[in-house]
PDB file of C-alpha atoms in Angstrom:
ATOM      1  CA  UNK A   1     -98.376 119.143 -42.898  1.00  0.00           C
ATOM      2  CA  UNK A   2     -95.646 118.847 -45.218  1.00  0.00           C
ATOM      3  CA  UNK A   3     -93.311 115.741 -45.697  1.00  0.00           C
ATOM      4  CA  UNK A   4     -90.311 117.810 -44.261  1.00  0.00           C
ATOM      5  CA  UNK A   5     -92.202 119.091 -40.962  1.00  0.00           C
ATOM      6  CA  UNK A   6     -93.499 115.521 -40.574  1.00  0.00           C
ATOM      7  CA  UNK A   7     -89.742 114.448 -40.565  1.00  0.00           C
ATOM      8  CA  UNK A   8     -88.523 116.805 -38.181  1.00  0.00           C
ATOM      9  CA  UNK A   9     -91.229 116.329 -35.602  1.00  0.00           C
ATOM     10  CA  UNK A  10     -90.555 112.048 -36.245  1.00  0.00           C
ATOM     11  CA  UNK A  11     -86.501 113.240 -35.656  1.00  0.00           C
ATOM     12  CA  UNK A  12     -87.448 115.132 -32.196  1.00  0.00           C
ATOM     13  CA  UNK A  13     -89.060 111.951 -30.863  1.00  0.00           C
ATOM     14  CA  UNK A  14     -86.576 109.557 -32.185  1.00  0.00           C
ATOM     15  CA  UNK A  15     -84.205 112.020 -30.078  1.00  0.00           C
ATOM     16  CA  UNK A  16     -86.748 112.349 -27.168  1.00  0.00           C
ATOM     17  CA  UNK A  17     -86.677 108.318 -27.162  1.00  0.00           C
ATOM     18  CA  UNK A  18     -82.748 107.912 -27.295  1.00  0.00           C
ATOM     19  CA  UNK A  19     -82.479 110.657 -24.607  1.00  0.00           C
ATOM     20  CA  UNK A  20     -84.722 108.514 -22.143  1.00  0.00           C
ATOM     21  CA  UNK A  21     -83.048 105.241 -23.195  1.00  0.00           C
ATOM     22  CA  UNK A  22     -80.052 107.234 -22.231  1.00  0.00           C
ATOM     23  CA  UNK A  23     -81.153 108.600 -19.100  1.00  0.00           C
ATOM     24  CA  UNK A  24     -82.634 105.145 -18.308  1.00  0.00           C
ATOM     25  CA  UNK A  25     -79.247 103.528 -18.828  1.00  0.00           C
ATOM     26  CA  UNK A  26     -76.754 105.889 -16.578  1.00  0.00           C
ATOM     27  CA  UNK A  27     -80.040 105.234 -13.917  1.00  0.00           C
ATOM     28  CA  UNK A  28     -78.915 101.702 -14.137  1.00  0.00           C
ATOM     29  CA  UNK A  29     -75.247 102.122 -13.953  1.00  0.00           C
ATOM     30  CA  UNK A  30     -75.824 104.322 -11.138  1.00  0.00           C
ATOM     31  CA  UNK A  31     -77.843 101.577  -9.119  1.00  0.00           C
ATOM     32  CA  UNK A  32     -75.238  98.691 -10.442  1.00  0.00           C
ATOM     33  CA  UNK A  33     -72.534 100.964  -8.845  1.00  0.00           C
ATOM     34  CA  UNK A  34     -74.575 101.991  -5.868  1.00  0.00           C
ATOM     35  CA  UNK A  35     -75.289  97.843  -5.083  1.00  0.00           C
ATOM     36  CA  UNK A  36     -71.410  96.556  -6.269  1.00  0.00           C
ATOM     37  CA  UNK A  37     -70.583  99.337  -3.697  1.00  0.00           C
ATOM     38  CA  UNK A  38     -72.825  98.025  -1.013  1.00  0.00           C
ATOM     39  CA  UNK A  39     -71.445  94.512  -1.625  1.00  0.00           C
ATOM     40  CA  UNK A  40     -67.811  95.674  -1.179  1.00  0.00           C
ATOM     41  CA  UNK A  41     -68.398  97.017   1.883  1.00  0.00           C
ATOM     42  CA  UNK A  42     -69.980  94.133   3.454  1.00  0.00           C
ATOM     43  CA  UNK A  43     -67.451  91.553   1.929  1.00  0.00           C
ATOM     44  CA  UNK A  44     -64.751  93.815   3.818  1.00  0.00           C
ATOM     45  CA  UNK A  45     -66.313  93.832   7.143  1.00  0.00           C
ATOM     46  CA  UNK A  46     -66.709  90.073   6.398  1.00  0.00           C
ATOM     47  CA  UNK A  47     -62.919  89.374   5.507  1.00  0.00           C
ATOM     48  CA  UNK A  48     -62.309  91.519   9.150  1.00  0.00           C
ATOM     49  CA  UNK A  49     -64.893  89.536  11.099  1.00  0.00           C
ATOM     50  CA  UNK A  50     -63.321  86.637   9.570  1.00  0.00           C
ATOM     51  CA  UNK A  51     -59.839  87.997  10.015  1.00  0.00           C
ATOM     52  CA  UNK A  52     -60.545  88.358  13.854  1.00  0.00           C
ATOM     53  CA  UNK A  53     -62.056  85.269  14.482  1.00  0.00           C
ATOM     54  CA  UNK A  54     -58.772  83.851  12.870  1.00  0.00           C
ATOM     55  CA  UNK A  55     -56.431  85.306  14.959  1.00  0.00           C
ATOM     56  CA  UNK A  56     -58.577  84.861  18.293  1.00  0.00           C
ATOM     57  CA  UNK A  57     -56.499  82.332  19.022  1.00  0.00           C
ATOM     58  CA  UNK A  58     -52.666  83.992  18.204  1.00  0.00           C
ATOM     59  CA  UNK A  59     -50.672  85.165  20.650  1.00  0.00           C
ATOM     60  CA  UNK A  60     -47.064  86.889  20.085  1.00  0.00           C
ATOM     61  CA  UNK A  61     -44.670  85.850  22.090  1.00  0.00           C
ATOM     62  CA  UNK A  62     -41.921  88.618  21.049  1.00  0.00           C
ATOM     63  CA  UNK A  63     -44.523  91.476  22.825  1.00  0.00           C
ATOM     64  CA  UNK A  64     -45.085  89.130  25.768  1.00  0.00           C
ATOM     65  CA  UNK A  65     -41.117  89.313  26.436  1.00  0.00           C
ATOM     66  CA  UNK A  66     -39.683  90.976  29.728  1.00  0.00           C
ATOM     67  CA  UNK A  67     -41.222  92.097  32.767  1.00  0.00           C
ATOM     68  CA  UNK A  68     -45.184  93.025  33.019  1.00  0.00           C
ATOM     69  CA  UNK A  69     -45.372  96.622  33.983  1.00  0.00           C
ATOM     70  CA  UNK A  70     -48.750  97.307  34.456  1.00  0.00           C
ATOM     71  CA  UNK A  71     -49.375 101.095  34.112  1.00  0.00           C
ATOM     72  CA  UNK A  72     -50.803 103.266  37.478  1.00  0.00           C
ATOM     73  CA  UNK A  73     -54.230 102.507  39.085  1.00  0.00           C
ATOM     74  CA  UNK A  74     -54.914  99.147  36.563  1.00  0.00           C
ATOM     75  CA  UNK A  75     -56.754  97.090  38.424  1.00  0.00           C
ATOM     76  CA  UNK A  76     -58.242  93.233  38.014  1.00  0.00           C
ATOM     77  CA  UNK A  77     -57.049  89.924  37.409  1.00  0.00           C
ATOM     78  CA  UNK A  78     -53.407  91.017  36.400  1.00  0.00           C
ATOM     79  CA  UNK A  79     -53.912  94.454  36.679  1.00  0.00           C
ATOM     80  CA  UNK A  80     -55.338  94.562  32.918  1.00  0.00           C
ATOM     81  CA  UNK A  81     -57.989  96.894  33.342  1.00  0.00           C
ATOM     82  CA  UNK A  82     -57.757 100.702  33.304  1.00  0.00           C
ATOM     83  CA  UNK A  83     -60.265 102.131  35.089  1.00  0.00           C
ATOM     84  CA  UNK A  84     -61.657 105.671  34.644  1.00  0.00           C
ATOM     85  CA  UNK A  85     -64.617 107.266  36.476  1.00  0.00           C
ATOM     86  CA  UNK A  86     -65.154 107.265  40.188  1.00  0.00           C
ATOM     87  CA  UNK A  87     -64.568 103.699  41.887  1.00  0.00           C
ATOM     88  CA  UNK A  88     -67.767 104.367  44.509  1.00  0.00           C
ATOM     89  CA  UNK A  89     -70.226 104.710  40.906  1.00  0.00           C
ATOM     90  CA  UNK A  90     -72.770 101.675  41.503  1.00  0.00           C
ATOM     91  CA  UNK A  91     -72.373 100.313  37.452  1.00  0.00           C
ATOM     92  CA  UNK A  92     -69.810  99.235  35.833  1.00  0.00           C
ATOM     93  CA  UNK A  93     -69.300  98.856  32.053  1.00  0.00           C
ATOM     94  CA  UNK A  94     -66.287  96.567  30.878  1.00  0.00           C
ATOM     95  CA  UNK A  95     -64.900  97.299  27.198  1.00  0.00           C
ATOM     96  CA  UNK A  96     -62.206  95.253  25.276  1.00  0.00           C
ATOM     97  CA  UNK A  97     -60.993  97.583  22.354  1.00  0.00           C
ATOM     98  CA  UNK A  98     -58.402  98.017  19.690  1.00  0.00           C
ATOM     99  CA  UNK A  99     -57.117 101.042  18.519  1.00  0.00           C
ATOM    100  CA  UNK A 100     -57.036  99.637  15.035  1.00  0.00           C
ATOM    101  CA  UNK A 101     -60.355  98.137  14.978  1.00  0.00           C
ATOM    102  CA  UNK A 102     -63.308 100.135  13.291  1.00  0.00           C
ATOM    103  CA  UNK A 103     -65.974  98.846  14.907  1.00  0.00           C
ATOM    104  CA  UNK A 104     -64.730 100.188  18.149  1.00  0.00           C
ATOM    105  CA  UNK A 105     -64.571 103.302  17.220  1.00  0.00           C
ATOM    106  CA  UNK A 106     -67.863 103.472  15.508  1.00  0.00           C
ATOM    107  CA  UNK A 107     -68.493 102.031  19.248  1.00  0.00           C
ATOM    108  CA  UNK A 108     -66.557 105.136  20.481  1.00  0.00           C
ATOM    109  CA  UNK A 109     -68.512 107.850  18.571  1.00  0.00           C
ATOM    110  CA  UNK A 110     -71.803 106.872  19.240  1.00  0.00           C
ATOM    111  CA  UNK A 111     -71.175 106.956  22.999  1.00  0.00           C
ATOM    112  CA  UNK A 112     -68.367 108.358  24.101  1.00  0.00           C
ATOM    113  CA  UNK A 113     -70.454 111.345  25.313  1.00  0.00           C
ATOM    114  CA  UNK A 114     -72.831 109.331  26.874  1.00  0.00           C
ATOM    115  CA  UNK A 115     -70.162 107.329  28.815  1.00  0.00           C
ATOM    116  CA  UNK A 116     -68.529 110.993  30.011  1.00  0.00           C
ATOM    117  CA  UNK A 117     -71.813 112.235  31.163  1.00  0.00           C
ATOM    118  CA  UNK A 118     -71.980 109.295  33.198  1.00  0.00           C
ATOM    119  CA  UNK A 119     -69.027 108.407  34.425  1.00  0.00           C
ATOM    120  CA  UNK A 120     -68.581 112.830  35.027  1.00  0.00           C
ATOM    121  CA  UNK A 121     -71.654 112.224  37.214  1.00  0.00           C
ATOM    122  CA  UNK A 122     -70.282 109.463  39.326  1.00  0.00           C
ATOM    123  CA  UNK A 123     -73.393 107.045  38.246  1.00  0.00           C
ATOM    124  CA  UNK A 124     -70.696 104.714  36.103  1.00  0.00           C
ATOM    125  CA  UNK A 125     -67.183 103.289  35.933  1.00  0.00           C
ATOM    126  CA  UNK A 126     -65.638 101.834  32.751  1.00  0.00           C
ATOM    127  CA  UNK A 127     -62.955  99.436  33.071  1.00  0.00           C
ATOM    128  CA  UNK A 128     -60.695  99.387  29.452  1.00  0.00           C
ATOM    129  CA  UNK A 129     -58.836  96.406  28.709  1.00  0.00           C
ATOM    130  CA  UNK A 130     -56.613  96.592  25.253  1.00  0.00           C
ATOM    131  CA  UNK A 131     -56.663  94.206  22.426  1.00  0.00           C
ATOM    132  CA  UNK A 132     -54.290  93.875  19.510  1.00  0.00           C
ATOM    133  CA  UNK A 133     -56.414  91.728  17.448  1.00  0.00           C
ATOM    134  CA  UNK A 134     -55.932  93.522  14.350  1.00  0.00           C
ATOM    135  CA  UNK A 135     -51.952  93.229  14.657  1.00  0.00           C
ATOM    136  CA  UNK A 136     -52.288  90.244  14.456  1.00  0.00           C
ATOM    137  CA  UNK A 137     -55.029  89.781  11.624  1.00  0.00           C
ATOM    138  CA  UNK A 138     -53.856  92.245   9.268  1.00  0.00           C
ATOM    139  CA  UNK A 139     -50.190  92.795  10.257  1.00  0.00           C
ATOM    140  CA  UNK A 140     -48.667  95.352  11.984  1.00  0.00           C
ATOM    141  CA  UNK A 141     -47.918  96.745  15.618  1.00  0.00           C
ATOM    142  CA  UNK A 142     -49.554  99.602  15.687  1.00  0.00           C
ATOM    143  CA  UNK A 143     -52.404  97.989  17.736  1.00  0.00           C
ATOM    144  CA  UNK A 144     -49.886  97.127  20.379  1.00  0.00           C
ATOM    145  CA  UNK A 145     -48.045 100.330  20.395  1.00  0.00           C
ATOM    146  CA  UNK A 146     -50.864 102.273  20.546  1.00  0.00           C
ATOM    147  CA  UNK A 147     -52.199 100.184  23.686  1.00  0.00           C
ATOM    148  CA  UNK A 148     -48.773 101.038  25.422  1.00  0.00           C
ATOM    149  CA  UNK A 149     -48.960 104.403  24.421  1.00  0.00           C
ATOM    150  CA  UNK A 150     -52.355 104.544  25.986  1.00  0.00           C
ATOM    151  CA  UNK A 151     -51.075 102.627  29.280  1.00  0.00           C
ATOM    152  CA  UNK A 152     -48.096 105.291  29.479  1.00  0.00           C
ATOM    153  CA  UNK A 153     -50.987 107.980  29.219  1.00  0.00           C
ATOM    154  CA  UNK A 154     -52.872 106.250  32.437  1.00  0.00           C
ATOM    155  CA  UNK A 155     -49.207 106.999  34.250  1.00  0.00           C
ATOM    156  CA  UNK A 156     -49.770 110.328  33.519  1.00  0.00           C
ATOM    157  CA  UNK A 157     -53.217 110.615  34.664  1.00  0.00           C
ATOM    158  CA  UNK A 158     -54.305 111.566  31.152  1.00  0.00           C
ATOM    159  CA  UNK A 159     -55.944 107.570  29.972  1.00  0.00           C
ATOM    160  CA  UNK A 160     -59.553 108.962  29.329  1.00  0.00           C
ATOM    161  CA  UNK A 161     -58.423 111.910  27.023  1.00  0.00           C
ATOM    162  CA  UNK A 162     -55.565 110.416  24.891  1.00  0.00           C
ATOM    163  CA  UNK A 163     -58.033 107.291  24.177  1.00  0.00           C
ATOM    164  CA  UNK A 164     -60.456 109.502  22.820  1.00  0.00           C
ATOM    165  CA  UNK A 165     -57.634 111.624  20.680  1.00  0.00           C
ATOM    166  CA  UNK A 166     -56.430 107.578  19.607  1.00  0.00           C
ATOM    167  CA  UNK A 167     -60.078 106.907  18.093  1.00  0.00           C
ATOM    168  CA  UNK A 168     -60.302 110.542  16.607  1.00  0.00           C
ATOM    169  CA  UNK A 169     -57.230 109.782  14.650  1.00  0.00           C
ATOM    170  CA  UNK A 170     -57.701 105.957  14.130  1.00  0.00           C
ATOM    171  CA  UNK A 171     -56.067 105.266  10.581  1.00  0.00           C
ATOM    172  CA  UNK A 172     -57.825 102.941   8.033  1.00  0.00           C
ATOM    173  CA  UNK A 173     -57.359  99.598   9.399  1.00  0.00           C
ATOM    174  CA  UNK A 174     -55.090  98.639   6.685  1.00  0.00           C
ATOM    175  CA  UNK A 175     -53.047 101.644   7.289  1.00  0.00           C
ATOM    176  CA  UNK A 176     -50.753 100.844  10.445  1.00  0.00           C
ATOM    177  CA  UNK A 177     -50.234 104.774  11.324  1.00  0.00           C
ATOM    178  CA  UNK A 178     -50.178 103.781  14.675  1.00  0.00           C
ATOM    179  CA  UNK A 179     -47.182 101.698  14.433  1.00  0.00           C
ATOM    180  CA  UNK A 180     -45.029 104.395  14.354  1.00  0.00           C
ATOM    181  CA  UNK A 181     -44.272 106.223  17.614  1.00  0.00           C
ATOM    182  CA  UNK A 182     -43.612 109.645  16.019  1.00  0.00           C
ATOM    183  CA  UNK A 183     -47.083 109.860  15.401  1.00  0.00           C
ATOM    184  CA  UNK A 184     -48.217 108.451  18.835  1.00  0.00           C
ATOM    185  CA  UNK A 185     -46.475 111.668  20.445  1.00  0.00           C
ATOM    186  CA  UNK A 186     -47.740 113.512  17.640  1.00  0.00           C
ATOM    187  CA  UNK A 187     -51.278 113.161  18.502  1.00  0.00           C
ATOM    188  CA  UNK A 188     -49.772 113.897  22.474  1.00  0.00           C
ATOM    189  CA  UNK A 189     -49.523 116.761  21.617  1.00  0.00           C
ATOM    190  CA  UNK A 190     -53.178 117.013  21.664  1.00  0.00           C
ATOM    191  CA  UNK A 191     -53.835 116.340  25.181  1.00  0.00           C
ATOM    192  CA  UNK A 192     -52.959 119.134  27.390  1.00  0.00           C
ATOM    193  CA  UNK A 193     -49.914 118.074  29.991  1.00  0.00           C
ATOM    194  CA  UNK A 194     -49.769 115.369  28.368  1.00  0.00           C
ATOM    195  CA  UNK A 195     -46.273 115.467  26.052  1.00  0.00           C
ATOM    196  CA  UNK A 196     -43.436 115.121  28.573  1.00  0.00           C
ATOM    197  CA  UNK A 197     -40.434 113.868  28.829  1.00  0.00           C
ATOM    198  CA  UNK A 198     -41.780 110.761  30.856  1.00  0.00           C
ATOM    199  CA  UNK A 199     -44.425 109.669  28.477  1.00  0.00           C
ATOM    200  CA  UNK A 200     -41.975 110.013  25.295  1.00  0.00           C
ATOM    201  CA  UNK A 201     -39.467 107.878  27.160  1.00  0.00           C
ATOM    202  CA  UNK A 202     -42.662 105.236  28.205  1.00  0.00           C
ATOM    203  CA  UNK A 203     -43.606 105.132  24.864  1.00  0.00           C
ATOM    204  CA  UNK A 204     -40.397 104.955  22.841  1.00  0.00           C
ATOM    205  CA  UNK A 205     -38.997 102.250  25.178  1.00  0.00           C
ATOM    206  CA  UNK A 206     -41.906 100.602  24.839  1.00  0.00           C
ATOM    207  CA  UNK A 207     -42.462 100.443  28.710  1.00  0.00           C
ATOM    208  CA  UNK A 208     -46.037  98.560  29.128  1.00  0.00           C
ATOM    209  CA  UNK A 209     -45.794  96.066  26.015  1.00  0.00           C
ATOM    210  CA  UNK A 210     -45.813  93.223  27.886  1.00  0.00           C
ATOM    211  CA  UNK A 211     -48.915  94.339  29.989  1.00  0.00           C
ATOM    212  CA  UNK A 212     -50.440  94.896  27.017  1.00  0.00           C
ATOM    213  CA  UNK A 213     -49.476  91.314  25.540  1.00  0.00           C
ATOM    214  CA  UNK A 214     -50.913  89.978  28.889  1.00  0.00           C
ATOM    215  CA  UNK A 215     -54.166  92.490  28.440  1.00  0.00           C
ATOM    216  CA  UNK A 216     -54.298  90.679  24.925  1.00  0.00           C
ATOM    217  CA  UNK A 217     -53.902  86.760  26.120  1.00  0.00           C
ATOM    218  CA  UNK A 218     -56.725  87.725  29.032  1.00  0.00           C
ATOM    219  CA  UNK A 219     -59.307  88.542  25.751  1.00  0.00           C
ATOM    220  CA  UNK A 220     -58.306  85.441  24.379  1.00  0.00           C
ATOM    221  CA  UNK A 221     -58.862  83.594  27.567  1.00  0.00           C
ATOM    222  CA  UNK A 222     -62.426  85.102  28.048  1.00  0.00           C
ATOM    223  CA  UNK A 223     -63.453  83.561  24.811  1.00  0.00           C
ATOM    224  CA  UNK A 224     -64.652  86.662  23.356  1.00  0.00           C
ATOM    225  CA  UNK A 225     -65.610  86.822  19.552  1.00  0.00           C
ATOM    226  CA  UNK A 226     -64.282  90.258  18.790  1.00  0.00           C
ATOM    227  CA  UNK A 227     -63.884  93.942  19.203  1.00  0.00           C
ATOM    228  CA  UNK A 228     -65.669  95.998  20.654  1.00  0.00           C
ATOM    229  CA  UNK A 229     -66.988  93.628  23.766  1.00  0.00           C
ATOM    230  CA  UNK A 230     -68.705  95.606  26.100  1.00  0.00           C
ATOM    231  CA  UNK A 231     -70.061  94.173  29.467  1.00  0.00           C
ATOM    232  CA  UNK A 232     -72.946  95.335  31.301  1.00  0.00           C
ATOM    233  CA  UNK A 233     -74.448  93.647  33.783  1.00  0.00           C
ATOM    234  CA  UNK A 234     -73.281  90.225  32.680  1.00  0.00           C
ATOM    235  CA  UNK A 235     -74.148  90.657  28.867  1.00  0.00           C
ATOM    236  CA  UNK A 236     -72.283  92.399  25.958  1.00  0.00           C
ATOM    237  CA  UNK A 237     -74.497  95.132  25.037  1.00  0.00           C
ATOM    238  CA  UNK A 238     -72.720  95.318  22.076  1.00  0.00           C
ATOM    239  CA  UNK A 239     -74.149  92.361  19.980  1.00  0.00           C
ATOM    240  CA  UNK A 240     -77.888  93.788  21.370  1.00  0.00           C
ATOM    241  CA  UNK A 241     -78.949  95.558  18.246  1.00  0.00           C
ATOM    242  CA  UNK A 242     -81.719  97.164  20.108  1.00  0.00           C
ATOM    243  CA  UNK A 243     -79.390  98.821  22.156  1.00  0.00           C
ATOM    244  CA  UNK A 244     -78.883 102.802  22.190  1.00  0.00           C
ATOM    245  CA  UNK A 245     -76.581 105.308  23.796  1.00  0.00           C
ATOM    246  CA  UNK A 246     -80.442 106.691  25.422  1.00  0.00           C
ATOM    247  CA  UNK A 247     -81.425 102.911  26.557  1.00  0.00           C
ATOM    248  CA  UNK A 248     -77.863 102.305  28.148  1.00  0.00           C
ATOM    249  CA  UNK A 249     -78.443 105.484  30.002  1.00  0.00           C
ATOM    250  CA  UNK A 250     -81.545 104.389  31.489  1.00  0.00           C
ATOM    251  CA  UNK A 251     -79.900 101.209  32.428  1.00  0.00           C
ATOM    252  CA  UNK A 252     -77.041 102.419  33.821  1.00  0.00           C
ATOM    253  CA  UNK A 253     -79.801 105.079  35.525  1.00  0.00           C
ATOM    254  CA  UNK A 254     -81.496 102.101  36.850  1.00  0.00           C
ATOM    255  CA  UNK A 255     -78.562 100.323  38.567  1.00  0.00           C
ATOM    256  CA  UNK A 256     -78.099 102.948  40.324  1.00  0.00           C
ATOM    257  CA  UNK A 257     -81.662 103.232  41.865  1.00  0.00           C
ATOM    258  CA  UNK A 258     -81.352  99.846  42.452  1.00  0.00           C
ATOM    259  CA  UNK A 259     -78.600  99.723  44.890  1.00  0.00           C
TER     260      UNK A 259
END
């Protein structure tokens, strides 16, 4: 073999090698980014754990100003609790949620369907009591005007639906969409019957913000450590990381064998 085919065949492997070295390298980026990625994301659920816990014990006295107008059919301890499904069904599931909060819509969209088929086939009622937690942690009111917005919905008979829409549409937690009305009636819109003349006026006068800064103080009261909190027989199922849209079905299936 001659010197110059020996050199060519040594220059291929030197750029077989530096190719691999390569490849090896942007494999290691790739996992550095993956990880510093991974990290992020649970740092920012940390700051917003962190962030609720803080404000757990705020209150704002400017929403808690005027009359409490509680909004049709809310029922409990100061009429805070909206109820939907049948009031005969034999289980009930309570739920503190904010509009703002992520968690409670991740809550929402792993069983929201389950919690329809239920509460459709009379076996379960939900009571919903509204939280502004993340007004207060990150700033804000669109936690608060969303909650009224969904109180002027129960006046209208249309609670269940426009709650859903609310979660569909939930903004980045940082982003406080929801403070602005416009876009409140906006996403109306998507809830047949829903856009009238009533519920604009409920929701641009702000009708049921004190209700909702009395639903608020009665989640502080209760000592709760965040949002979601959802009751079932006596426990939050929510911190029960066993727990599955299937299992609470056979629970809620259960209770109603059981009585």
């Amino acid at each position: 073999m001659s010197e110059k085919n020996r050199e060519g065949k040594r220059t291929a492997r030197e750029r077989l090698a530096d190719e691999r070295e390569k490849q090896k390298a942007a494999e290691k980026r790739r996992r550095t980014l993956i990880v510093g990625a991974s990290v992020v994301c649970v740092l920012g659920l940390a700051a917003v754990i962190g962030v609720v816990a803080a404000n757990a014990g705020g209150d704002d006295e400017s929403d808690a100003a005027g009359p409490v107008v509680a909004p049709s059919g809310a029922l409990g301890k100061d009429g805070t609790a909206i109820p939907v499904g049948k009031q005969s069904a034999k289980a009930t599931l309570t739920v503190w949620e904010d509009f703002r909060c992520p968690a409670c819509k991740v809550f929402e969209q792993a069983y929201s369907p389950t919690i329809h088929e239920l509460t459709d086939a009379g076996q379960l009622k939900v009571e919903y009591h509204l939280v502004t937690l993340i007004d207060g942690g990150m700033g804000g009111t669109g936690s608060g005007n969303a909650a009224n917005a969904a109180a002027c919905a129960q006046d209208a008979g249309k609670f269940a639906a426009y709650h859903d829409v609310l979660f569909r549409n939930q903004p980045m937690e940082s982003d406080d969409a929801f403070a602005d009305n416009g876009r409140l009636l906006e996403l109306a819109g998507k809830v047949e019957g829903l856009d009238t003349p009533a519920f604009r006026s409920c929701v641009e006068d702000g009708k049921h913000n004190s209700w909702v800064a009395k639903s608020h103080e009665a989640f502080q009261k209760g000592g709760f450590g965040g949002t979601p909190t959802v009751v079932f027989d006596g426990r939050n199922i929510y911190q029960d990381r066993s727990m599955t849209p299937e299992k609470f079905k056979q629970m809620v299936e259960e209770a109603n064998k059981g009585q």
